[in-house]
Every structure is written in structure tokens, then in C-alpha cells.
PDB file of N, CA and C in Angstrom:
ATOM      1  N   THR A  13       0.825  -1.189   0.000  1.00 52.00           N
ATOM      2  CA  THR A  13       0.000   0.000   0.000  1.00 52.00           C
ATOM      3  C   THR A  13       0.869   1.253   0.000  1.00 52.00           C
ATOM      4  N   MET A  14       0.289   2.329  -0.443  1.00 62.00           N
ATOM      5  CA  MET A  14       1.001   3.593  -0.570  1.00 62.00           C
ATOM      6  C   MET A  14       0.874   4.376   0.733  1.00 62.00           C
ATOM      7  N   ASP A  15       1.985   4.929   1.228  1.00 75.00           N
ATOM      8  CA  ASP A  15       1.894   5.712   2.457  1.00 75.00           C
ATOM      9  C   ASP A  15       1.309   7.093   2.153  1.00 75.00           C
ATOM     10  N   THR A  16       0.962   7.814   3.203  1.00 76.00           N
ATOM     11  CA  THR A  16       0.296   9.112   3.068  1.00 76.00           C
ATOM     12  C   THR A  16       1.142  10.115   2.309  1.00 76.00           C
ATOM     13  N   THR A  17       2.444  10.136   2.549  1.00 81.00           N
ATOM     14  CA  THR A  17       3.329  11.082   1.863  1.00 81.00           C
ATOM     15  C   THR A  17       3.380  10.796   0.371  1.00 81.00           C
ATOM     16  N   ALA A  18       3.513   9.536   0.016  1.00 80.00           N
ATOM     17  CA  ALA A  18       3.546   9.174  -1.403  1.00 80.00           C
ATOM     18  C   ALA A  18       2.216   9.504  -2.070  1.00 80.00           C
ATOM     19  N   LEU A  19       1.125   9.255  -1.381  1.00 73.00           N
ATOM     20  CA  LEU A  19      -0.196   9.576  -1.918  1.00 73.00           C
ATOM     21  C   LEU A  19      -0.338  11.075  -2.105  1.00 73.00           C
ATOM     22  N   SER A  20       0.142  11.844  -1.140  1.00 86.00           N
ATOM     23  CA  SER A  20       0.095  13.296  -1.235  1.00 86.00           C
ATOM     24  C   SER A  20       0.878  13.782  -2.453  1.00 86.00           C
ATOM     25  N   HIS A  21       2.063  13.233  -2.658  1.00 88.00           N
ATOM     26  CA  HIS A  21       2.870  13.595  -3.826  1.00 88.00           C
ATOM     27  C   HIS A  21       2.156  13.224  -5.123  1.00 88.00           C
ATOM     28  N   GLN A  22       1.563  12.041  -5.154  1.00 91.00           N
ATOM     29  CA  GLN A  22       0.865  11.580  -6.353  1.00 91.00           C
ATOM     30  C   GLN A  22      -0.335  12.476  -6.669  1.00 91.00           C
ATOM     31  N   MET A  23      -1.098  12.836  -5.657  1.00 91.00           N
ATOM     32  CA  MET A  23      -2.269  13.693  -5.866  1.00 91.00           C
ATOM     33  C   MET A  23      -1.850  15.085  -6.332  1.00 91.00           C
ATOM     34  N   PHE A  24      -0.783  15.612  -5.743  1.00 91.00           N
ATOM     35  CA  PHE A  24      -0.292  16.919  -6.151  1.00 91.00           C
ATOM     36  C   PHE A  24       0.197  16.877  -7.594  1.00 91.00           C
ATOM     37  N   ASP A  25       0.930  15.831  -7.948  1.00 93.00           N
ATOM     38  CA  ASP A  25       1.426  15.690  -9.305  1.00 93.00           C
ATOM     39  C   ASP A  25       0.269  15.646 -10.303  1.00 93.00           C
ATOM     40  N   GLN A  26      -0.781  14.933  -9.953  1.00 94.00           N
ATOM     41  CA  GLN A  26      -1.955  14.869 -10.821  1.00 94.00           C
ATOM     42  C   GLN A  26      -2.617  16.247 -10.937  1.00 94.00           C
ATOM     43  N   LEU A  27      -2.766  16.946  -9.818  1.00 93.00           N
ATOM     44  CA  LEU A  27      -3.332  18.289  -9.827  1.00 93.00           C
ATOM     45  C   LEU A  27      -2.517  19.210 -10.733  1.00 93.00           C
ATOM     46  N   PHE A  28      -1.204  19.138 -10.597  1.00 94.00           N
ATOM     47  CA  PHE A  28      -0.313  19.966 -11.404  1.00 94.00           C
ATOM     48  C   PHE A  28      -0.451  19.645 -12.888  1.00 94.00           C
ATOM     49  N   ARG A  29      -0.373  18.372 -13.230  1.00 96.00           N
ATOM     50  CA  ARG A  29      -0.451  17.985 -14.644  1.00 96.00           C
ATOM     51  C   ARG A  29      -1.781  18.363 -15.278  1.00 96.00           C
ATOM     52  N   GLN A  30      -2.857  18.254 -14.526  1.00 97.00           N
ATOM     53  CA  GLN A  30      -4.181  18.543 -15.077  1.00 97.00           C
ATOM     54  C   GLN A  30      -4.483  20.029 -15.201  1.00 97.00           C
ATOM     55  N   ASN A  31      -3.767  20.873 -14.471  1.00 97.00           N
ATOM     56  CA  ASN A  31      -4.138  22.284 -14.406  1.00 97.00           C
ATOM     57  C   ASN A  31      -3.074  23.272 -14.841  1.00 97.00           C
ATOM     58  N   LYS A  32      -1.835  22.833 -15.015  1.00 97.00           N
ATOM     59  CA  LYS A  32      -0.750  23.779 -15.293  1.00 97.00           C
ATOM     60  C   LYS A  32      -0.964  24.548 -16.596  1.00 97.00           C
ATOM     61  N   ARG A  33      -1.444  23.899 -17.622  1.00 98.00           N
ATOM     62  CA  ARG A  33      -1.626  24.561 -18.922  1.00 98.00           C
ATOM     63  C   ARG A  33      -2.701  25.653 -18.840  1.00 98.00           C
ATOM     64  N   GLN A  34      -3.831  25.320 -18.230  1.00 98.00           N
ATOM     65  CA  GLN A  34      -4.914  26.308 -18.131  1.00 98.00           C
ATOM     66  C   GLN A  34      -4.500  27.480 -17.264  1.00 98.00           C
ATOM     67  N   LEU A  35      -3.812  27.220 -16.161  1.00 97.00           N
ATOM     68  CA  LEU A  35      -3.345  28.304 -15.304  1.00 97.00           C
ATOM     69  C   LEU A  35      -2.341  29.185 -16.053  1.00 97.00           C
ATOM     70  N   PHE A  36      -1.476  28.552 -16.853  1.00 98.00           N
ATOM     71  CA  PHE A  36      -0.526  29.321 -17.663  1.00 98.00           C
ATOM     72  C   PHE A  36      -1.269  30.241 -18.630  1.00 98.00           C
ATOM     73  N   ILE A  37      -2.300  29.724 -19.285  1.00 98.00           N
ATOM     74  CA  ILE A  37      -3.066  30.516 -20.249  1.00 98.00           C
ATOM     75  C   ILE A  37      -3.697  31.726 -19.562  1.00 98.00           C
ATOM     76  N   VAL A  38      -4.267  31.509 -18.393  1.00 98.00           N
ATOM     77  CA  VAL A  38      -4.889  32.613 -17.658  1.00 98.00           C
ATOM     78  C   VAL A  38      -3.826  33.632 -17.246  1.00 98.00           C
ATOM     79  N   ALA A  39      -2.727  33.151 -16.675  1.00 98.00           N
ATOM     80  CA  ALA A  39      -1.661  34.062 -16.237  1.00 98.00           C
ATOM     81  C   ALA A  39      -1.108  34.840 -17.432  1.00 98.00           C
ATOM     82  N   PHE A  40      -0.879  34.160 -18.536  1.00 98.00           N
ATOM     83  CA  PHE A  40      -0.327  34.815 -19.724  1.00 98.00           C
ATOM     84  C   PHE A  40      -1.281  35.872 -20.267  1.00 98.00           C
ATOM     85  N   SER A  41      -2.590  35.619 -20.153  1.00 98.00           N
ATOM     86  CA  SER A  41      -3.562  36.597 -20.656  1.00 98.00           C
ATOM     87  C   SER A  41      -3.477  37.913 -19.876  1.00 98.00           C
ATOM     88  N   TYR A  42      -2.977  37.859 -18.647  1.00 98.00           N
ATOM     89  CA  TYR A  42      -2.812  39.074 -17.848  1.00 98.00           C
ATOM     90  C   TYR A  42      -1.455  39.726 -18.052  1.00 98.00           C
ATOM     91  N   VAL A  43      -0.391  38.930 -18.064  1.00 98.00           N
ATOM     92  CA  VAL A  43       0.957  39.517 -18.040  1.00 98.00           C
ATOM     93  C   VAL A  43       1.618  39.603 -19.416  1.00 98.00           C
ATOM     94  N   ARG A  44       1.136  38.815 -20.386  1.00 98.00           N
ATOM     95  CA  ARG A  44       1.678  38.814 -21.753  1.00 98.00           C
ATOM     96  C   ARG A  44       3.194  38.608 -21.801  1.00 98.00           C
ATOM     97  N   ASP A  45       3.692  37.780 -20.891  1.00 98.00           N
ATOM     98  CA  ASP A  45       5.109  37.447 -20.855  1.00 98.00           C
ATOM     99  C   ASP A  45       5.204  35.986 -20.417  1.00 98.00           C
ATOM    100  N   GLU A  46       5.755  35.118 -21.294  1.00 98.00           N
ATOM    101  CA  GLU A  46       5.777  33.681 -21.008  1.00 98.00           C
ATOM    102  C   GLU A  46       6.554  33.347 -19.743  1.00 98.00           C
ATOM    103  N   ASP A  47       7.702  33.995 -19.537  1.00 98.00           N
ATOM    104  CA  ASP A  47       8.509  33.707 -18.352  1.00 98.00           C
ATOM    105  C   ASP A  47       7.785  34.104 -17.071  1.00 98.00           C
ATOM    106  N   VAL A  48       7.169  35.274 -17.087  1.00 98.00           N
ATOM    107  CA  VAL A  48       6.437  35.739 -15.907  1.00 98.00           C
ATOM    108  C   VAL A  48       5.225  34.836 -15.666  1.00 98.00           C
ATOM    109  N   ALA A  49       4.528  34.465 -16.713  1.00 98.00           N
ATOM    110  CA  ALA A  49       3.372  33.579 -16.577  1.00 98.00           C
ATOM    111  C   ALA A  49       3.798  32.231 -15.989  1.00 98.00           C
ATOM    112  N   GLN A  50       4.926  31.699 -16.440  1.00 98.00           N
ATOM    113  CA  GLN A  50       5.413  30.427 -15.904  1.00 98.00           C
ATOM    114  C   GLN A  50       5.807  30.571 -14.435  1.00 98.00           C
ATOM    115  N   ASP A  51       6.388  31.701 -14.084  1.00 98.00           N
ATOM    116  CA  ASP A  51       6.721  31.962 -12.679  1.00 98.00           C
ATOM    117  C   ASP A  51       5.458  31.995 -11.815  1.00 98.00           C
ATOM    118  N   ILE A  52       4.400  32.591 -12.334  1.00 98.00           N
ATOM    119  CA  ILE A  52       3.128  32.648 -11.608  1.00 98.00           C
ATOM    120  C   ILE A  52       2.594  31.237 -11.373  1.00 98.00           C
ATOM    121  N   VAL A  53       2.635  30.417 -12.419  1.00 97.00           N
ATOM    122  CA  VAL A  53       2.183  29.024 -12.298  1.00 97.00           C
ATOM    123  C   VAL A  53       3.017  28.291 -11.248  1.00 97.00           C
ATOM    124  N   ASN A  54       4.323  28.400 -11.352  1.00 96.00           N
ATOM    125  CA  ASN A  54       5.202  27.705 -10.411  1.00 96.00           C
ATOM    126  C   ASN A  54       4.979  28.187  -8.984  1.00 96.00           C
ATOM    127  N   ASP A  55       4.883  29.492  -8.803  1.00 97.00           N
ATOM    128  CA  ASP A  55       4.665  30.048  -7.468  1.00 97.00           C
ATOM    129  C   ASP A  55       3.317  29.605  -6.894  1.00 97.00           C
ATOM    130  N   SER A  56       2.303  29.549  -7.747  1.00 95.00           N
ATOM    131  CA  SER A  56       0.974  29.134  -7.299  1.00 95.00           C
ATOM    132  C   SER A  56       0.990  27.693  -6.807  1.00 95.00           C
ATOM    133  N   PHE A  57       1.601  26.814  -7.586  1.00 94.00           N
ATOM    134  CA  PHE A  57       1.650  25.413  -7.173  1.00 94.00           C
ATOM    135  C   PHE A  57       2.570  25.209  -5.974  1.00 94.00           C
ATOM    136  N   MET A  58       3.624  25.993  -5.865  1.00 94.00           N
ATOM    137  CA  MET A  58       4.492  25.908  -4.692  1.00 94.00           C
ATOM    138  C   MET A  58       3.710  26.304  -3.439  1.00 94.00           C
ATOM    139  N   SER A  59       2.887  27.339  -3.551  1.00 93.00           N
ATOM    140  CA  SER A  59       2.070  27.768  -2.424  1.00 93.00           C
ATOM    141  C   SER A  59       1.077  26.683  -2.020  1.00 93.00           C
ATOM    142  N   ILE A  60       0.454  26.058  -3.000  1.00 90.00           N
ATOM    143  CA  ILE A  60      -0.473  24.951  -2.715  1.00 90.00           C
ATOM    144  C   ILE A  60       0.266  23.833  -1.982  1.00 90.00           C
ATOM    145  N   TRP A  61       1.448  23.467  -2.477  1.00 89.00           N
ATOM    146  CA  TRP A  61       2.221  22.386  -1.869  1.00 89.00           C
ATOM    147  C   TRP A  61       2.615  22.742  -0.426  1.00 89.00           C
ATOM    148  N   GLU A  62       3.056  23.958  -0.219  1.00 90.00           N
ATOM    149  CA  GLU A  62       3.493  24.365   1.115  1.00 90.00           C
ATOM    150  C   GLU A  62       2.336  24.404   2.113  1.00 90.00           C
ATOM    151  N   ARG A  63       1.120  24.598   1.635  1.00 88.00           N
ATOM    152  CA  ARG A  63      -0.057  24.691   2.513  1.00 88.00           C
ATOM    153  C   ARG A  63      -0.827  23.379   2.604  1.00 88.00           C
ATOM    154  N   ARG A  64      -0.299  22.315   2.064  1.00 83.00           N
ATOM    155  CA  ARG A  64      -1.045  21.056   1.966  1.00 83.00           C
ATOM    156  C   ARG A  64      -1.460  20.470   3.311  1.00 83.00           C
ATOM    157  N   ASN A  65      -0.754  20.779   4.370  1.00 82.00           N
ATOM    158  CA  ASN A  65      -1.070  20.213   5.685  1.00 82.00           C
ATOM    159  C   ASN A  65      -1.790  21.182   6.605  1.00 82.00           C
ATOM    160  N   ILE A  66      -2.138  22.355   6.104  1.00 82.00           N
ATOM    161  CA  ILE A  66      -2.862  23.342   6.907  1.00 82.00           C
ATOM    162  C   ILE A  66      -4.354  23.034   6.825  1.00 82.00           C
ATOM    163  N   PRO A  67      -5.013  22.862   7.967  1.00 81.00           N
ATOM    164  CA  PRO A  67      -6.460  22.590   7.926  1.00 81.00           C
ATOM    165  C   PRO A  67      -7.217  23.769   7.331  1.00 81.00           C
ATOM    166  N   HIS A  68      -8.232  23.461   6.559  1.00 71.00           N
ATOM    167  CA  HIS A  68      -9.039  24.501   5.919  1.00 71.00           C
ATOM    168  C   HIS A  68     -10.473  24.406   6.393  1.00 71.00           C
ATOM    169  N   ARG A  69     -11.109  25.575   6.546  1.00 73.00           N
ATOM    170  CA  ARG A  69     -12.523  25.621   6.878  1.00 73.00           C
ATOM    171  C   ARG A  69     -13.331  25.519   5.588  1.00 73.00           C
ATOM    172  N   PRO A  70     -14.485  24.881   5.649  1.00 76.00           N
ATOM    173  CA  PRO A  70     -15.364  24.847   4.479  1.00 76.00           C
ATOM    174  C   PRO A  70     -15.767  26.272   4.078  1.00 76.00           C
ATOM    175  N   HIS A  71     -16.040  26.480   2.803  1.00 72.00           N
ATOM    176  CA  HIS A  71     -16.483  27.785   2.337  1.00 72.00           C
ATOM    177  C   HIS A  71     -17.732  28.202   3.089  1.00 72.00           C
ATOM    178  N   GLY A  72     -17.780  29.474   3.474  1.00 70.00           N
ATOM    179  CA  GLY A  72     -18.937  30.008   4.158  1.00 70.00           C
ATOM    180  C   GLY A  72     -18.886  29.857   5.662  1.00 70.00           C
ATOM    181  N   GLU A  73     -17.916  29.104   6.182  1.00 67.00           N
ATOM    182  CA  GLU A  73     -17.809  28.943   7.627  1.00 67.00           C
ATOM    183  C   GLU A  73     -17.021  30.109   8.197  1.00 67.00           C
ATOM    184  N   ASP A  74     -17.639  30.869   9.047  1.00 62.00           N
ATOM    185  CA  ASP A  74     -17.031  32.061   9.624  1.00 62.00           C
ATOM    186  C   ASP A  74     -16.374  31.724  10.947  1.00 62.00           C
ATOM    187  N   VAL A  75     -15.186  32.279  11.172  1.00 59.00           N
ATOM    188  CA  VAL A  75     -14.454  32.043  12.406  1.00 59.00           C
ATOM    189  C   VAL A  75     -15.256  32.524  13.609  1.00 59.00           C
ATOM    190  N   ALA A  76     -16.007  33.612  13.466  1.00 61.00           N
ATOM    191  CA  ALA A  76     -16.709  34.233  14.585  1.00 61.00           C
ATOM    192  C   ALA A  76     -18.126  33.686  14.787  1.00 61.00           C
ATOM    193  N   GLN A  77     -18.448  32.565  14.157  1.00 54.00           N
ATOM    194  CA  GLN A  77     -19.797  32.010  14.330  1.00 54.00           C
ATOM    195  C   GLN A  77     -20.004  31.564  15.774  1.00 54.00           C
ATOM    196  N   GLY A  78     -21.249  31.612  16.209  1.00 47.00           N
ATOM    197  CA  GLY A  78     -21.546  31.042  17.514  1.00 47.00           C
ATOM    198  C   GLY A  78     -22.091  31.944  18.483  1.00 47.00           C
TER     199      GLY A  78
END
């Protein structure tokens, strides 16, 4: 069986492969520079990877509820 770390890497790799082209197209449409657009893509995925273990609240859940 695959351990949690390997599974996390595999899921991230799949996310990256499935979305990198579309994210590049969107970034390029704003900056009109291939190198800058690629940097945006790389930085975005690096941020996702670095935050992978941070718990997230569901959308619409307010910290001050209650």
C-alpha cells in the first residue's frame, strides 16, 4: 500500500499535470510574458504544496460564528 506522503505527492502531481496549462493561459492573458506567466504558475503550485497540511474551513464557515 502507498503511504500518506507518497499519496500526497501523487495527488499533487496529478493536480499539477491537469491544471498547469490552463493556469498558464490565464496568467499569460494578464501579463503577456511567457517567463512571468510560468513563474506565476510555479509560485501558485508551490504555495499549494506548502499549505497542503494546513487545515481549511469549508467555504462560508465564519471564524466568529456562535
